[in-house]
Amino acid sequence: MARIKTLNEFILDRQDDFPFATGELSRLLNDIVIASKIVNREVNKAGLANILGATTNENIQGETQQKLDVYADDHFIAAFKNGGEACAIASEENDDFVAFDNERSKQGKYVVAFDPLDGSSNIDVNVSIGTIFSIYRRKSDLGTLATKEDFLQKGTEQVAAGYIIYGSSTMLVYTTGKGVNGFTLDPSIGEFCLSHPDMKIPVDGKIYSMNEGNLAFCEDGIKDYITYCKEVDKESKRPYSARYIGSMVADIHRNLIKGGIFIYPATSKAKEGKLRLLYECNPMAFIMEQAGGVATTGKKRIMEVDSTGLHQRVPTILGSKNMVNKLLSKL
Ligand code: AHG
Ligand code: MN
Ligand code: MN
């Protein structure tokens, strides 16, 4: 039986993947691991721990915060603050970024943007949810308080990105720009173990993921592509299968493994779509491109979009190269 490789061992083995980091990035990834294990524990017993349901507050998105949104946000922030490698964080659940003002954190080289709990609408119905994270090197001077400009960097500047999916098993999938690797949490030893080395998305697929309830409000090219997916064509094995979970992490993870396309486009109701560039689209685009897929707004590479705000939204098309290119040919 092949010896298991834990995430810690994997990170240390790959230490020289980023020459400029003398262990800080490794420790930062471990901060994420600690927080994800705490969140996983609550997610697994959410129905028992009085942690289901909504709070009475709304986040800046105007969305009612679920109790687990706030729980996850608090624990990830605490892990980053205590870890000392990040000088600041930005999160979906916080209107503004949070600069840590203790002396150790001010020396931190990195900032982290994250969606503490993605797919919140699925919490109470026991459907897979996740956490998404994106790590940048700060632009501001070491020893100072972080600034908003530390976050307003293009996705191409990310040094690492990834997600945790709290599903039938709990997995952590991440990239530092040298491919994508997946780790499954073994509860019996409390370690994430390498289970999906060097993940690559199939160049083609038969799954399309979109909330078709929005279709009437989309541009014609999107409508034409969904019609194309439904036309019978024995050769290309259409119609394809529609699969849409409503948790971006779960939809992307499935398509990453099986092949497919995920579409959350601009609509007449939401001119820039719904998903947020900083802590949803850029990290998922980094993963997707590193796995050999395509990540576009429909007009340009997601990771080339200028970042102008912490909660900026972008139209999002992610997936298998051939499927995305087919959609782009219709726009
Ligand atoms: P979050 O729960 O962090 O707000 O994210 C939800 C997002 C994303 O996970 C998912 O793909 C999308 O919202 C679903 O939106 P619709 O319900 O409008 O389809
Ligand atoms: Mn989300
Ligand atoms: Mn969220």
GROMACS .gro file of C-alpha atoms and ligand atoms in nm:
model
  352
    1MET     CA    1   0.000   0.000   0.000
    2ALA     CA    2   0.144   0.335  -0.112
    3ARG     CA    3   0.260   0.547   0.181
    4ILE     CA    4   0.030   0.845   0.236
    5LYS     CA    5   0.174   1.192   0.189
    6THR     CA    6   0.026   1.457   0.416
    7LEU     CA    7  -0.026   1.816   0.302
    8ASN     CA    8   0.244   1.931   0.543
    9GLU     CA    9   0.496   1.688   0.389
   10PHE     CA   10   0.387   1.791   0.040
   11ILE     CA   11   0.430   2.164   0.116
   12LEU     CA   12   0.776   2.104   0.265
   13ASP     CA   13   0.875   1.884  -0.031
   14ARG     CA   14   0.770   2.164  -0.267
   15GLN     CA   15   0.930   2.436  -0.055
   16ASP     CA   16   1.171   2.526  -0.333
   17ASP     CA   17   0.878   2.587  -0.570
   18PHE     CA   18   0.886   2.947  -0.447
   19PRO     CA   19   1.244   3.055  -0.380
   20PHE     CA   20   1.148   3.390  -0.225
   21ALA     CA   21   0.951   3.230   0.055
   22THR     CA   22   1.149   3.091   0.343
   23GLY     CA   23   0.859   2.899   0.488
   24GLU     CA   24   0.613   3.186   0.536
   25LEU     CA   25   0.384   3.070   0.254
   26SER     CA   26   0.396   2.717   0.391
   27ARG     CA   27   0.295   2.845   0.733
   28LEU     CA   28   0.020   3.057   0.576
   29LEU     CA   29  -0.120   2.750   0.399
   30ASN     CA   30  -0.112   2.572   0.733
   31ASP     CA   31  -0.311   2.853   0.892
   32ILE     CA   32  -0.575   2.782   0.628
   33VAL     CA   33  -0.562   2.410   0.709
   34ILE     CA   34  -0.619   2.474   1.080
   35ALA     CA   35  -0.920   2.698   1.019
   36SER     CA   36  -1.064   2.459   0.761
   37LYS     CA   37  -1.053   2.169   1.010
   38ILE     CA   38  -1.242   2.381   1.265
   39VAL     CA   39  -1.503   2.484   1.007
   40ASN     CA   40  -1.529   2.124   0.884
   41ARG     CA   41  -1.604   2.007   1.238
   42GLU     CA   42  -1.897   2.251   1.264
   43VAL     CA   43  -2.021   2.183   0.910
   44ASN     CA   44  -2.033   1.812   0.985
   45LYS     CA   45  -2.264   1.862   1.282
   46ALA     CA   46  -2.436   2.183   1.169
   47GLY     CA   47  -2.779   2.035   1.224
   48LEU     CA   48  -2.697   1.961   1.587
   49ALA     CA   49  -2.489   2.260   1.682
   50ASN     CA   50  -2.752   2.532   1.652
   51ILE     CA   51  -2.537   2.676   1.377
   52LEU     CA   52  -2.790   2.641   1.099
   53GLY     CA   53  -3.005   2.925   0.979
   54ALA     CA   54  -2.958   3.293   0.928
   55THR     CA   55  -2.837   3.571   1.149
   56THR     CA   56  -3.024   3.899   1.159
   57ASN     CA   57  -2.749   4.082   0.970
   58GLU     CA   58  -2.676   4.144   0.606
   59ASN     CA   59  -2.330   4.158   0.447
   60ILE     CA   60  -2.219   4.428   0.205
   61GLN     CA   61  -2.363   4.220  -0.077
   62GLY     CA   62  -2.706   4.275   0.076
   63GLU     CA   63  -2.724   3.903   0.151
   64THR     CA   64  -2.845   3.772   0.484
   65GLN     CA   65  -2.549   3.622   0.665
   66GLN     CA   66  -2.591   3.260   0.763
   67LYS     CA   67  -2.464   3.164   1.109
   68LEU     CA   68  -2.204   2.941   0.948
   69ASP     CA   69  -2.086   3.228   0.723
   70VAL     CA   70  -2.001   3.428   1.034
   71TYR     CA   71  -1.857   3.130   1.219
   72ALA     CA   72  -1.626   3.045   0.930
   73ASP     CA   73  -1.529   3.409   0.878
   74ASP     CA   74  -1.438   3.451   1.246
   75HIS     CA   75  -1.223   3.137   1.251
   76PHE     CA   76  -1.035   3.208   0.931
   77ILE     CA   77  -0.963   3.564   1.046
   78ALA     CA   78  -0.842   3.434   1.384
   79ALA     CA   79  -0.615   3.177   1.213
   80PHE     CA   80  -0.458   3.443   0.989
   81LYS     CA   81  -0.423   3.694   1.275
   82ASN     CA   82  -0.260   3.438   1.505
   83GLY     CA   83  -0.044   3.292   1.229
   84GLY     CA   84   0.140   3.619   1.166
   85GLU     CA   85   0.221   3.550   0.799
   86ALA     CA   86  -0.065   3.763   0.663
   87CYS     CA   87  -0.064   4.137   0.730
   88ALA     CA   88  -0.428   4.173   0.627
   89ILE     CA   89  -0.737   3.991   0.500
   90ALA     CA   90  -1.036   4.074   0.284
   91SER     CA   91  -1.345   3.858   0.300
   92GLU     CA   92  -1.690   3.841   0.147
   93GLU     CA   93  -1.837   3.887   0.496
   94ASN     CA   94  -1.647   4.210   0.577
   95ASP     CA   95  -1.730   4.541   0.409
   96ASP     CA   96  -1.367   4.658   0.418
   97PHE     CA   97  -1.034   4.479   0.444
   98VAL     CA   98  -0.891   4.408   0.790
   99ALA     CA   99  -0.528   4.519   0.845
  100PHE     CA  100  -0.375   4.341   1.145
  101ASP     CA  101  -0.198   4.605   1.355
  102ASN     CA  102   0.010   4.385   1.586
  103GLU     CA  103   0.386   4.416   1.527
  104ARG     CA  104   0.431   4.056   1.408
  105SER     CA  105   0.152   4.067   1.150
  106LYS     CA  106   0.272   4.403   1.018
  107GLN     CA  107   0.587   4.217   0.914
  108GLY     CA  108   0.371   3.967   0.719
  109LYS     CA  109   0.457   3.945   0.348
  110TYR     CA  110   0.113   3.832   0.230
  111VAL     CA  111  -0.250   3.937   0.214
  112VAL     CA  112  -0.533   3.683   0.189
  113ALA     CA  113  -0.872   3.732   0.024
  114PHE     CA  114  -1.128   3.466   0.099
  115ASP     CA  115  -1.488   3.357   0.081
  116PRO     CA  116  -1.523   3.186   0.418
  117LEU     CA  117  -1.827   2.989   0.321
  118ASP     CA  118  -1.927   2.955  -0.044
  119GLY     CA  119  -2.271   2.821  -0.126
  120SER     CA  120  -2.437   2.946   0.191
  121SER     CA  121  -2.783   2.884   0.048
  122ASN     CA  122  -2.700   2.513   0.066
  123ILE     CA  123  -2.599   2.498   0.434
  124ASP     CA  124  -2.945   2.418   0.574
  125VAL     CA  125  -3.018   2.153   0.311
  126ASN     CA  126  -2.697   1.956   0.365
  127VAL     CA  127  -2.552   2.016   0.019
  128SER     CA  128  -2.178   2.063  -0.038
  129ILE     CA  129  -2.034   2.404   0.050
  130GLY     CA  130  -1.680   2.536   0.053
  131THR     CA  131  -1.419   2.798   0.134
  132ILE     CA  132  -1.221   2.982  -0.136
  133PHE     CA  133  -0.889   3.161  -0.078
  134SER     CA  134  -0.647   3.376  -0.278
  135ILE     CA  135  -0.301   3.486  -0.161
  136TYR     CA  136  -0.100   3.786  -0.285
  137ARG     CA  137   0.236   3.930  -0.184
  138ARG     CA  138   0.171   4.271  -0.029
  139LYS     CA  139   0.270   4.585  -0.223
  140SER     CA  140   0.301   4.805   0.087
  141ASP     CA  141   0.620   4.817   0.295
  142LEU     CA  142   0.691   4.553   0.556
  143GLY     CA  143   0.626   4.686   0.907
  144THR     CA  144   0.346   4.916   0.795
  145LEU     CA  145  -0.030   4.870   0.803
  146ALA     CA  146  -0.159   4.704   0.487
  147THR     CA  147  -0.347   4.917   0.235
  148LYS     CA  148  -0.637   4.849  -0.002
  149GLU     CA  149  -0.389   4.852  -0.294
  150ASP     CA  150  -0.241   4.532  -0.147
  151PHE     CA  151  -0.567   4.364  -0.254
  152LEU     CA  152  -0.636   4.547  -0.579
  153GLN     CA  153  -0.394   4.336  -0.783
  154LYS     CA  154  -0.466   4.139  -1.100
  155GLY     CA  155  -0.535   3.769  -1.061
  156THR     CA  156  -0.207   3.700  -1.243
  157GLU     CA  157  -0.029   3.833  -0.931
  158GLN     CA  158  -0.166   3.559  -0.703
  159VAL     CA  159   0.107   3.351  -0.537
  160ALA     CA  160  -0.137   3.079  -0.430
  161ALA     CA  161  -0.508   3.003  -0.448
  162GLY     CA  162  -0.738   2.720  -0.365
  163TYR     CA  163  -1.052   2.594  -0.203
  164ILE     CA  164  -1.178   2.354   0.059
  165ILE     CA  165  -1.493   2.158  -0.027
  166TYR     CA  166  -1.699   2.027   0.266
  167GLY     CA  167  -1.871   1.747   0.079
  168SER     CA  168  -1.906   1.369   0.103
  169SER     CA  169  -1.542   1.402   0.202
  170THR     CA  170  -1.353   1.719   0.289
  171MET     CA  171  -1.090   1.815   0.035
  172LEU     CA  172  -0.839   2.095  -0.001
  173VAL     CA  173  -0.732   2.178  -0.358
  174TYR     CA  174  -0.466   2.442  -0.422
  175THR     CA  175  -0.206   2.578  -0.661
  176THR     CA  176   0.105   2.793  -0.623
  177GLY     CA  177   0.142   2.820  -0.998
  178LYS     CA  178   0.307   2.480  -1.039
  179GLY     CA  179  -0.001   2.269  -1.109
  180VAL     CA  180  -0.302   2.175  -0.897
  181ASN     CA  181  -0.302   1.915  -0.620
  182GLY     CA  182  -0.591   1.778  -0.415
  183PHE     CA  183  -0.582   1.652  -0.056
  184THR     CA  184  -0.852   1.458   0.125
  185LEU     CA  185  -0.899   1.496   0.499
  186ASP     CA  186  -0.851   1.164   0.678
  187PRO     CA  187  -1.056   1.218   0.996
  188SER     CA  188  -0.890   0.920   1.165
  189ILE     CA  189  -0.556   1.104   1.171
  190GLY     CA  190  -0.682   1.462   1.124
  191GLU     CA  191  -0.454   1.517   0.826
  192PHE     CA  192  -0.515   1.625   0.466
  193CYS     CA  193  -0.353   1.353   0.255
  194LEU     CA  194  -0.255   1.375  -0.112
  195SER     CA  195  -0.535   1.203  -0.306
  196HIS     CA  196  -0.548   1.391  -0.638
  197PRO     CA  197  -0.194   1.468  -0.756
  198ASP     CA  198  -0.145   1.700  -1.055
  199MET     CA  199  -0.515   1.757  -1.132
  200LYS     CA  200  -0.599   1.834  -1.495
  201ILE     CA  201  -0.943   1.921  -1.631
  202PRO     CA  202  -1.039   1.714  -1.939
  203VAL     CA  203  -1.009   1.924  -2.257
  204ASP     CA  204  -1.372   1.840  -2.333
  205GLY     CA  205  -1.671   1.742  -2.127
  206LYS     CA  206  -2.042   1.675  -2.127
  207ILE     CA  207  -2.157   1.881  -1.827
  208TYR     CA  208  -2.281   2.238  -1.839
  209SER     CA  209  -2.347   2.423  -1.514
  210MET     CA  210  -2.563   2.734  -1.517
  211ASN     CA  211  -2.862   2.870  -1.327
  212GLU     CA  212  -3.095   2.861  -1.629
  213GLY     CA  213  -3.346   3.065  -1.430
  214ASN     CA  214  -3.134   3.360  -1.543
  215LEU     CA  215  -3.131   3.261  -1.911
  216ALA     CA  216  -3.407   3.499  -2.019
  217PHE     CA  217  -3.191   3.788  -1.894
  218CYS     CA  218  -2.870   3.681  -2.072
  219GLU     CA  219  -2.721   3.794  -2.402
  220ASP     CA  220  -2.817   3.591  -2.710
  221GLY     CA  221  -2.477   3.417  -2.734
  222ILE     CA  222  -2.532   3.254  -2.394
  223LYS     CA  223  -2.884   3.150  -2.495
  224ASP     CA  224  -2.748   3.009  -2.822
  225TYR     CA  225  -2.485   2.806  -2.638
  226ILE     CA  226  -2.735   2.654  -2.393
  227THR     CA  227  -2.959   2.568  -2.691
  228TYR     CA  228  -2.654   2.406  -2.853
  229CYS     CA  229  -2.593   2.199  -2.536
  230LYS     CA  230  -2.952   2.069  -2.561
  231GLU     CA  231  -2.956   1.985  -2.934
  232VAL     CA  232  -2.929   1.614  -3.016
  233ASP     CA  233  -2.601   1.529  -3.187
  234LYS     CA  234  -2.488   1.169  -3.153
  235GLU     CA  235  -2.132   1.250  -3.260
  236SER     CA  236  -2.061   1.510  -2.991
  237LYS     CA  237  -2.280   1.311  -2.752
  238ARG     CA  238  -2.521   1.599  -2.702
  239PRO     CA  239  -2.750   1.676  -2.532
  240TYR     CA  240  -2.509   1.724  -2.249
  241SER     CA  241  -2.604   1.685  -1.883
  242ALA     CA  242  -2.708   1.989  -1.684
  243ARG     CA  243  -2.551   1.985  -1.339
  244TYR     CA  244  -2.589   2.289  -1.110
  245ILE     CA  245  -2.541   2.269  -0.733
  246GLY     CA  246  -2.547   2.641  -0.652
  247SER     CA  247  -2.217   2.622  -0.464
  248MET     CA  248  -1.943   2.749  -0.694
  249VAL     CA  249  -1.683   2.534  -0.517
  250ALA     CA  250  -1.886   2.216  -0.567
  251ASP     CA  251  -1.975   2.292  -0.931
  252ILE     CA  252  -1.616   2.379  -1.020
  253HIS     CA  253  -1.471   2.081  -0.831
  254ARG     CA  254  -1.698   1.836  -1.016
  255ASN     CA  255  -1.620   1.995  -1.355
  256LEU     CA  256  -1.247   1.999  -1.275
  257ILE     CA  257  -1.257   1.622  -1.227
  258LYS     CA  258  -1.512   1.523  -1.494
  259GLY     CA  259  -1.479   1.802  -1.748
  260GLY     CA  260  -1.746   2.064  -1.806
  261ILE     CA  261  -1.828   2.432  -1.824
  262PHE     CA  262  -1.952   2.664  -1.548
  263ILE     CA  263  -2.131   2.981  -1.656
  264TYR     CA  264  -2.241   3.272  -1.439
  265PRO     CA  265  -2.278   3.547  -1.701
  266ALA     CA  266  -2.378   3.910  -1.695
  267THR     CA  267  -2.755   3.955  -1.709
  268SER     CA  268  -2.984   4.252  -1.767
  269LYS     CA  269  -3.047   4.238  -1.390
  270ALA     CA  270  -2.675   4.212  -1.294
  271LYS     CA  271  -2.457   4.382  -1.554
  272GLU     CA  272  -2.135   4.228  -1.411
  273GLY     CA  273  -2.285   3.896  -1.309
  274LYS     CA  274  -2.297   3.781  -0.946
  275LEU     CA  275  -1.961   3.626  -0.859
  276ARG     CA  276  -1.686   3.829  -0.695
  277LEU     CA  277  -1.352   3.873  -0.869
  278LEU     CA  278  -1.127   3.893  -0.563
  279TYR     CA  279  -1.229   3.591  -0.359
  280GLU     CA  280  -1.427   3.370  -0.597
  281CYS     CA  281  -1.337   3.422  -0.964
  282ASN     CA  282  -0.963   3.495  -0.952
  283PRO     CA  283  -0.874   3.202  -0.723
  284MET     CA  284  -1.094   2.964  -0.923
  285ALA     CA  285  -0.946   3.102  -1.248
  286PHE     CA  286  -0.593   3.035  -1.117
  287ILE     CA  287  -0.688   2.676  -1.031
  288MET     CA  288  -0.868   2.627  -1.363
  289GLU     CA  289  -0.581   2.760  -1.577
  290GLN     CA  290  -0.323   2.563  -1.380
  291ALA     CA  291  -0.533   2.251  -1.447
  292GLY     CA  292  -0.532   2.322  -1.823
  293GLY     CA  293  -0.875   2.485  -1.839
  294VAL     CA  294  -0.996   2.830  -1.947
  295ALA     CA  295  -1.123   3.114  -1.726
  296THR     CA  296  -1.279   3.411  -1.903
  297THR     CA  297  -1.534   3.687  -1.854
  298GLY     CA  298  -1.647   3.620  -2.210
  299LYS     CA  299  -1.444   3.920  -2.320
  300LYS     CA  300  -1.109   3.869  -2.147
  301ARG     CA  301  -0.908   3.638  -1.925
  302ILE     CA  302  -1.047   3.669  -1.571
  303MET     CA  303  -0.698   3.697  -1.424
  304GLU     CA  304  -0.627   3.997  -1.646
  305VAL     CA  305  -0.925   4.199  -1.520
  306ASP     CA  306  -0.821   4.516  -1.338
  307SER     CA  307  -0.922   4.490  -0.974
  308THR     CA  308  -1.102   4.809  -0.871
  309GLY     CA  309  -1.286   4.706  -0.556
  310LEU     CA  310  -1.294   4.438  -0.288
  311HIS     CA  311  -1.641   4.316  -0.388
  312GLN     CA  312  -1.623   4.377  -0.763
  313ARG     CA  313  -1.827   4.129  -0.967
  314VAL     CA  314  -1.735   3.982  -1.306
  315PRO     CA  315  -1.914   3.762  -1.560
  316THR     CA  316  -1.765   3.414  -1.513
  317ILE     CA  317  -1.706   3.129  -1.759
  318LEU     CA  318  -1.475   2.852  -1.638
  319GLY     CA  319  -1.403   2.504  -1.768
  320SER     CA  320  -1.284   2.262  -2.034
  321LYS     CA  321  -1.102   2.433  -2.316
  322ASN     CA  322  -1.315   2.299  -2.602
  323MET     CA  323  -1.644   2.376  -2.427
  324VAL     CA  324  -1.543   2.732  -2.334
  325ASN     CA  325  -1.412   2.797  -2.684
  326LYS     CA  326  -1.743   2.672  -2.829
  327LEU     CA  327  -1.930   2.917  -2.606
  328LEU     CA  328  -1.693   3.203  -2.694
  329SER     CA  329  -1.758   3.134  -3.065
  330LYS     CA  330  -2.123   3.222  -3.004
  331LEU     CA  331  -2.067   3.549  -2.816
  332AHG     P1  332  -2.186   3.267  -0.144
  332AHG     O1  333  -2.267   3.162  -0.075
  332AHG     O2  334  -2.045   3.275  -0.095
  332AHG     O3  335  -2.255   3.400  -0.147
  332AHG     O4  336  -2.169   3.221  -0.296
  332AHG     C1  337  -2.281   3.177  -0.367
  332AHG     C2  338  -2.249   3.188  -0.513
  332AHG     C3  339  -2.178   3.066  -0.567
  332AHG     O5  340  -2.135   2.978  -0.470
  332AHG     C4  341  -2.280   3.000  -0.656
  332AHG     O6  342  -2.220   2.954  -0.774
  332AHG     C5  343  -2.379   3.112  -0.686
  332AHG     O7  344  -2.373   3.202  -0.579
  332AHG     C6  345  -2.518   3.061  -0.699
  332AHG     O8  346  -2.597   3.173  -0.734
  332AHG     P2  347  -2.750   3.152  -0.778
  332AHG     O9  348  -2.821   3.099  -0.658
  332AHG    O10  349  -2.793   3.290  -0.821
  332AHG    O11  350  -2.750   3.055  -0.893
  333MN      MN  351  -1.924   3.247  -0.267
  334MN      MN  352  -1.974   3.314   0.093
   0.00000   0.00000   0.00000
